[in-house]
PDB file of C-alpha atoms in Angstrom:
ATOM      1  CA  UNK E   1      -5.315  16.328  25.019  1.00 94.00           C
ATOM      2  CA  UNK E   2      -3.548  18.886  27.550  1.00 94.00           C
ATOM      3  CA  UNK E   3      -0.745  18.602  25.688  1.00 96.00           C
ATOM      4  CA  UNK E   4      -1.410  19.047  21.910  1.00 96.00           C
ATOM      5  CA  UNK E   5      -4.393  21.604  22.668  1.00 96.00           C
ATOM      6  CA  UNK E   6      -8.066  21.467  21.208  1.00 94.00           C
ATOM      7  CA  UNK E   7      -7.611  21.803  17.706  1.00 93.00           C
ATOM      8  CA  UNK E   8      -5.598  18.875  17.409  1.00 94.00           C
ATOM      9  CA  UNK E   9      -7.179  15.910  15.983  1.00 95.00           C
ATOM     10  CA  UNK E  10      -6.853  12.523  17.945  1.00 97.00           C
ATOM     11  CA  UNK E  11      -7.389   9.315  16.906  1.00 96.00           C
ATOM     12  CA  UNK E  12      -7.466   5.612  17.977  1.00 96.00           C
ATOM     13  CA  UNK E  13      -6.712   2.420  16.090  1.00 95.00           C
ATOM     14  CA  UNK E  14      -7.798  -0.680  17.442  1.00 96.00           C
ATOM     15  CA  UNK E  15      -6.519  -3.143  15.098  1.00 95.00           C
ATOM     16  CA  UNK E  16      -9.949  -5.277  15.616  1.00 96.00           C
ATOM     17  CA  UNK E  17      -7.880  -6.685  18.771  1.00 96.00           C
ATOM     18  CA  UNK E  18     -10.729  -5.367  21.541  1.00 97.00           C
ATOM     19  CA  UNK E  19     -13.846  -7.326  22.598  1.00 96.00           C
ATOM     20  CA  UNK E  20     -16.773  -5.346  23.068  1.00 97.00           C
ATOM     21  CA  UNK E  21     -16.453  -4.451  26.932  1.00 97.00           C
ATOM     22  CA  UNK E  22     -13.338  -3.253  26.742  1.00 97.00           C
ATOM     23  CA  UNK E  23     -14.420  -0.780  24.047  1.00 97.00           C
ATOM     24  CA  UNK E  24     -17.005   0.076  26.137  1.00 98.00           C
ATOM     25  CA  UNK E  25     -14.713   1.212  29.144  1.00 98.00           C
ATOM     26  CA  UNK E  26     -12.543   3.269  26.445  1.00 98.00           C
ATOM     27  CA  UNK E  27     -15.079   5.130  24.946  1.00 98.00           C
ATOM     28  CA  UNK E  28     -16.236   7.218  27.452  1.00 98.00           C
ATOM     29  CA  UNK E  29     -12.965   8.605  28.056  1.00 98.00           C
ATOM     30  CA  UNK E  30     -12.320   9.260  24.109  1.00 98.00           C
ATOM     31  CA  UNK E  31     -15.248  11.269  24.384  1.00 98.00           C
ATOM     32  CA  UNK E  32     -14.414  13.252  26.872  1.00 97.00           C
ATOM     33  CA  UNK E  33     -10.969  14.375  25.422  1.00 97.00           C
ATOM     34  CA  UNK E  34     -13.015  14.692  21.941  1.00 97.00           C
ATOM     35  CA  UNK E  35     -11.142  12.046  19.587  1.00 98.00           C
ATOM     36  CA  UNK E  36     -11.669  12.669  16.239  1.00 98.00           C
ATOM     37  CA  UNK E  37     -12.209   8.296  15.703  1.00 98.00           C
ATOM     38  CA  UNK E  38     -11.832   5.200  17.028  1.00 98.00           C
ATOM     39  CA  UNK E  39     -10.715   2.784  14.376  1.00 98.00           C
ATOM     40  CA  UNK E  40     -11.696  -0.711  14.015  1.00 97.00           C
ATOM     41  CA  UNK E  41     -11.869  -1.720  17.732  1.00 98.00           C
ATOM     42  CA  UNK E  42     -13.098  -5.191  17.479  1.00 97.00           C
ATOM     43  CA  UNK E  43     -13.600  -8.228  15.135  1.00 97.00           C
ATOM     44  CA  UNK E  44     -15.392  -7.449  12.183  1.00 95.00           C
ATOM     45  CA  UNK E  45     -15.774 -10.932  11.378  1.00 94.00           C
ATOM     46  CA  UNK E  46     -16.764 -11.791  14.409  1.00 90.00           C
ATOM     47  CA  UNK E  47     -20.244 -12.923  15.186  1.00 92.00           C
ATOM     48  CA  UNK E  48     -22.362 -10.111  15.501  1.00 95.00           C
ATOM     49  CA  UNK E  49     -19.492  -7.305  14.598  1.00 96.00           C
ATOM     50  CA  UNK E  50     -21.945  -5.177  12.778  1.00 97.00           C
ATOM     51  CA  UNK E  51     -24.186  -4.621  15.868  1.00 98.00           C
ATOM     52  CA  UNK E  52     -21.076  -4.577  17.870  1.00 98.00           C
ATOM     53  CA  UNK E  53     -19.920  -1.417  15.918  1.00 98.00           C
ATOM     54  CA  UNK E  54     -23.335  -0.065  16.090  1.00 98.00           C
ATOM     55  CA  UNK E  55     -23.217  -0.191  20.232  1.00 98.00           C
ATOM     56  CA  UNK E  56     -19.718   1.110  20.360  1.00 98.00           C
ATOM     57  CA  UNK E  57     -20.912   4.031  17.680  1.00 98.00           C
ATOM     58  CA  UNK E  58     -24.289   4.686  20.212  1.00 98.00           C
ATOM     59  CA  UNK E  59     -21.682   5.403  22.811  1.00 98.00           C
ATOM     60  CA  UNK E  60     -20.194   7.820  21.252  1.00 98.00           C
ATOM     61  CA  UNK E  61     -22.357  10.721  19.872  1.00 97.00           C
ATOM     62  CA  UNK E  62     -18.922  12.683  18.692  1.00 98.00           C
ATOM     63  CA  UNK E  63     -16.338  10.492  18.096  1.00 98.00           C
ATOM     64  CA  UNK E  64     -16.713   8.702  14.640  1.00 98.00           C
ATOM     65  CA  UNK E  65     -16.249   4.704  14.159  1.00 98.00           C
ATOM     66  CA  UNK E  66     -14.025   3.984  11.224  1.00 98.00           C
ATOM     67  CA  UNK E  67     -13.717   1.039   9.326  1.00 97.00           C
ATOM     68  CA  UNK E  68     -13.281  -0.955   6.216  1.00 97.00           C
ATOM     69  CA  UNK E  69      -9.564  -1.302   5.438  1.00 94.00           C
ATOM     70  CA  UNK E  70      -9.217  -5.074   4.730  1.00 92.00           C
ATOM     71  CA  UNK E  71     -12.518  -5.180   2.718  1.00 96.00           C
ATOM     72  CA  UNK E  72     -12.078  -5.938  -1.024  1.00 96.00           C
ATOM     73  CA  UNK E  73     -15.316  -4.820  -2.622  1.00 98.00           C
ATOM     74  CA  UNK E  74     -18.170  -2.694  -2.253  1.00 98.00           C
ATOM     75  CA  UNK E  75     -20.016  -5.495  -1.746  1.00 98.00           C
ATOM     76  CA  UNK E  76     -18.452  -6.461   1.465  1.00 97.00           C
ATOM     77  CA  UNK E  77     -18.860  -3.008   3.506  1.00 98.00           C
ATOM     78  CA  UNK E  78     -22.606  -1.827   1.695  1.00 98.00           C
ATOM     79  CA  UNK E  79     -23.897  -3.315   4.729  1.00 98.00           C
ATOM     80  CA  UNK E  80     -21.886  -1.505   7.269  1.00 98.00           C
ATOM     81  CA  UNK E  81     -22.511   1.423   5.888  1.00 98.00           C
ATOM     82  CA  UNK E  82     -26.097   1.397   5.221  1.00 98.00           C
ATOM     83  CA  UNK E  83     -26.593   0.254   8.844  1.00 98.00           C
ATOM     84  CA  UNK E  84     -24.378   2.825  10.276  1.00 98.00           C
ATOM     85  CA  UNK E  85     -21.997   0.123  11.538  1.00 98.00           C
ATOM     86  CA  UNK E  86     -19.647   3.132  10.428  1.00 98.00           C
ATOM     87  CA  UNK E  87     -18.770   6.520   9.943  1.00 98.00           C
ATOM     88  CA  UNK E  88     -15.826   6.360   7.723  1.00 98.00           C
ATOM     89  CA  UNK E  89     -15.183   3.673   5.215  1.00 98.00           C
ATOM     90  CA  UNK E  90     -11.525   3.109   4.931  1.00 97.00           C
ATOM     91  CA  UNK E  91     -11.137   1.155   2.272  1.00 96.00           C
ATOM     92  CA  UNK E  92      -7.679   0.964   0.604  1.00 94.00           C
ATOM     93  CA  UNK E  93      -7.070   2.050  -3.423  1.00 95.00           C
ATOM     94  CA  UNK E  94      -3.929  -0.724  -3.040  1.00 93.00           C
ATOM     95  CA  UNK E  95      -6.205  -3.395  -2.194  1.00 95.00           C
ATOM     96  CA  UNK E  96      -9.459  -2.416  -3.371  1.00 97.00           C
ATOM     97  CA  UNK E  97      -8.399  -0.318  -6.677  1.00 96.00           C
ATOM     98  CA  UNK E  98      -9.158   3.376  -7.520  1.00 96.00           C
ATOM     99  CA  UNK E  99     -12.269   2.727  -9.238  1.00 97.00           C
ATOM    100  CA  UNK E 100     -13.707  -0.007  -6.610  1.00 98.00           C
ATOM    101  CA  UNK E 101     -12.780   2.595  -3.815  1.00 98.00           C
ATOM    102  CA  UNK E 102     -14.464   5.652  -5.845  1.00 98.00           C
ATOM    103  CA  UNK E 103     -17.598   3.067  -6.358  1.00 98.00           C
ATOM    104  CA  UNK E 104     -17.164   2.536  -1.798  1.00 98.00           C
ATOM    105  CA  UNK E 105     -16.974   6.542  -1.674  1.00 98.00           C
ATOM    106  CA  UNK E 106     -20.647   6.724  -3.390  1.00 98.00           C
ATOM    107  CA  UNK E 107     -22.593   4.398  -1.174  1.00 98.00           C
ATOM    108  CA  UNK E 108     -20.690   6.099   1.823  1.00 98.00           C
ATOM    109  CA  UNK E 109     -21.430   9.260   0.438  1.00 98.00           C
ATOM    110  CA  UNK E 110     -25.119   8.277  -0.115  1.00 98.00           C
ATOM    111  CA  UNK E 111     -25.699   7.143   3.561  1.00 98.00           C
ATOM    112  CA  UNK E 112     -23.726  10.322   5.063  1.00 98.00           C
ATOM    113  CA  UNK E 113     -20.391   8.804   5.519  1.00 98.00           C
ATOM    114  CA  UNK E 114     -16.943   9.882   4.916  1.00 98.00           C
ATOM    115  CA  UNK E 115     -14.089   7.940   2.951  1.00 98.00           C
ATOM    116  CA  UNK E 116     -11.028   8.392   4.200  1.00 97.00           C
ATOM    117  CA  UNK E 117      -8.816   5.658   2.620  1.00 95.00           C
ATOM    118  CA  UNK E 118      -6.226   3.343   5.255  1.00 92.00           C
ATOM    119  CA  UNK E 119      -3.275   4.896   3.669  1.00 90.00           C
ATOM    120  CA  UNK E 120      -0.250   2.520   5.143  1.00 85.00           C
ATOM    121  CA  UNK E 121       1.597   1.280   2.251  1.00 82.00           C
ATOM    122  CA  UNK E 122       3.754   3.126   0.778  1.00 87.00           C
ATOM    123  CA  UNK E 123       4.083   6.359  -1.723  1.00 90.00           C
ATOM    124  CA  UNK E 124       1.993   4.762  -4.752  1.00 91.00           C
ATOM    125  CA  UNK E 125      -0.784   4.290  -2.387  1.00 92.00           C
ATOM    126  CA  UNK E 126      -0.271   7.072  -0.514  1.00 93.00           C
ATOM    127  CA  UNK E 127      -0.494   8.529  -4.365  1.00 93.00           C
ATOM    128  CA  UNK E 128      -3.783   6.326  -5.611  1.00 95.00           C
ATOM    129  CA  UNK E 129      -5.655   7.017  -2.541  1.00 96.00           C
ATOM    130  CA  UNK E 130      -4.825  11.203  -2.202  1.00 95.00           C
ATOM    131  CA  UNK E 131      -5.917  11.454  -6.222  1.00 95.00           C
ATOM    132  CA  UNK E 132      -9.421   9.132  -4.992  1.00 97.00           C
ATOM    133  CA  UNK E 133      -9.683  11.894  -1.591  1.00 96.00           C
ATOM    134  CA  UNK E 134      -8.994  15.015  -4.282  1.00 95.00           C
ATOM    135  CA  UNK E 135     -11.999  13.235  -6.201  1.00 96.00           C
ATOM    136  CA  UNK E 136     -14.867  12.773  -4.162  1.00 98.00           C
ATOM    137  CA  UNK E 137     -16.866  15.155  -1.694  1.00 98.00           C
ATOM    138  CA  UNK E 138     -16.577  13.040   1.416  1.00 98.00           C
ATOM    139  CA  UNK E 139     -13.142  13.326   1.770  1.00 97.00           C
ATOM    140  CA  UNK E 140     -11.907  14.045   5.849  1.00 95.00           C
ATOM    141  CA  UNK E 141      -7.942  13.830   5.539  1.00 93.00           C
ATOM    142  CA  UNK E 142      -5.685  11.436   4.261  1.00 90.00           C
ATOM    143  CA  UNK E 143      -4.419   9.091   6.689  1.00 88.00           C
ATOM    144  CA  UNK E 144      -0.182   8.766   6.659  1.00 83.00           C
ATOM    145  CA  UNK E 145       2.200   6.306   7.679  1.00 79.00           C
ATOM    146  CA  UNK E 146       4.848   8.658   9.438  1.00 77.00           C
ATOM    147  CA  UNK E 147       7.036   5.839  10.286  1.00 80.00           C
ATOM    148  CA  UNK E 148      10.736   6.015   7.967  1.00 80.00           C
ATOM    149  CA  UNK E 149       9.955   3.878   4.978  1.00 81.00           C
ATOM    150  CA  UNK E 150      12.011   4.187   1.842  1.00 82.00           C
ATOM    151  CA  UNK E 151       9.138   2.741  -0.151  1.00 82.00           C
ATOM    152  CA  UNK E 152       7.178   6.231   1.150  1.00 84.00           C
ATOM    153  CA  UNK E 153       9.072   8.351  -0.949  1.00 80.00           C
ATOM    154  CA  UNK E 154      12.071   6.659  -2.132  1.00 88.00           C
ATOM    155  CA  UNK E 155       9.948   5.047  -4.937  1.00 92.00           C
ATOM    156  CA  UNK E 156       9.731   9.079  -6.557  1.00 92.00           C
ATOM    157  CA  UNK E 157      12.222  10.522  -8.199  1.00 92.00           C
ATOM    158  CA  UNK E 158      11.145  13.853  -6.260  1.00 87.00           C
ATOM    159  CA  UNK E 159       9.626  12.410  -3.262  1.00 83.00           C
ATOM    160  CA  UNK E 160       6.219  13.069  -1.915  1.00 83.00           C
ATOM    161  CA  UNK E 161       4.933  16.835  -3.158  1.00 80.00           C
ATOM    162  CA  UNK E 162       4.355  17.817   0.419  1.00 81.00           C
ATOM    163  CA  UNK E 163       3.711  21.744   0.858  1.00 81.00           C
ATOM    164  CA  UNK E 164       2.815  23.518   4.087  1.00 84.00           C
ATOM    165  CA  UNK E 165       1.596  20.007   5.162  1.00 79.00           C
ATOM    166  CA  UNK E 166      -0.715  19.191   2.598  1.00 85.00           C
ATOM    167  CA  UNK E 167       0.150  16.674  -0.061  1.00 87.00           C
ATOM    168  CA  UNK E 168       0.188  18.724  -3.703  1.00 89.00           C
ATOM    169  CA  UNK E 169      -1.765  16.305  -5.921  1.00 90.00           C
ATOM    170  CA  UNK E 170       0.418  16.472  -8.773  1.00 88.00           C
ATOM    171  CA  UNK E 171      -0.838  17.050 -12.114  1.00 88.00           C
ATOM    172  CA  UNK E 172       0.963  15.124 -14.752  1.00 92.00           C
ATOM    173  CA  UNK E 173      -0.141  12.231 -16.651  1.00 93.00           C
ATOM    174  CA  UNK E 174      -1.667   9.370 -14.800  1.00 92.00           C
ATOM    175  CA  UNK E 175      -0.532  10.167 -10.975  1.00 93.00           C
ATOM    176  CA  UNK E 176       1.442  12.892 -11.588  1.00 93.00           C
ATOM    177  CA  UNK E 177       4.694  11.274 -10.288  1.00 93.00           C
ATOM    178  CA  UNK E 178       7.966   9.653 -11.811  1.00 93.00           C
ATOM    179  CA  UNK E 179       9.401   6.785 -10.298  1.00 92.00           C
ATOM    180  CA  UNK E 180      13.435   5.951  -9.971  1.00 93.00           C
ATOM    181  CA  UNK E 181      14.664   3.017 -11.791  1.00 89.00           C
TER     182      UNK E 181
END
């Protein structure tokens, strides 16, 4: 925290790989230095996950409990979002679709909830899922593999439309980008 400032969003992923003690030793402390989420920090499928999520959420009055990205349907995370299980539904338009995801943003919507899609795959995702964010009114930010990928922007014939740090939703037929050969 010291040394990106206060105005710097942090965040957490868990990868599902924590049980629920450990989560409870670590959130504390990412309330304290103000984390924007903690993502997925244990099993989902697990027995029990959705009151798991709802314990590590209590915990944490200011930190938001994300969710969601391996779910297919709306079907499969109604539940965790109607319970509160969590705060943002991150859902993915590469595996769930555009119009499934848009569907997800409503009931999160409806309960209070953000959407703010696992972006990790590559520029037509990255694409799909910052057209679904420019659609919907609980957008947060668009979550962005930084890691070197030539499937980011090497699929574009003019790369990512990235100005002042904001991703320029392009506005030409279908996605508003060309791809190379």
């Amino acid at each position: 925290r010291e040394a990106v400032g206060s105005d710097f969003d942090l965040m957490q992923e868990g990868n599902q790989r924590w049980n629920l003690e450990q989560c409870l030793e670590l959130t504390p402390v990412l309330e304290e230095l103000k984390f924007l989420w903690l993502e997925e920090p244990v099993s989902r499928r697990a027995e029990g996950g959705i009151e798991e999520y709802i314990k590590i959420g209590n915990t944490m009055p200011n930190v938001m409990v994300t969710g969601g990205e391996s779910m297919r349907n709306r079907f499969e995370i109604k539940e965790w979002l109607d319970r509160g299980a969590y705060d943002i539904a991150q859902t993915d338009c590469i595996i769930v679709g555009v119009t499934e995801n848009w569907y997800i943003s409503r009931i999160a919507d409806y309960n209070g909830r953000y959407c703010c899609p696992q972006n990790w795959h590559g520029g037509l995702g990255t694409i799909a899922n910052a057209h679904l964010e420019a659609a919907i009114p609980n957008h947060l930010i668009l979550e962005l593999n930084q890691t070197y990928n030539d499937l980011l922007e090497g699929v574009f014939k003019d790369g990512l439309p990235v100005k002042d740090g904001y991703l320029d939703i392009p506005d030409r037929p279908g996605f508003g980008v060309e791809i190379v050969d």
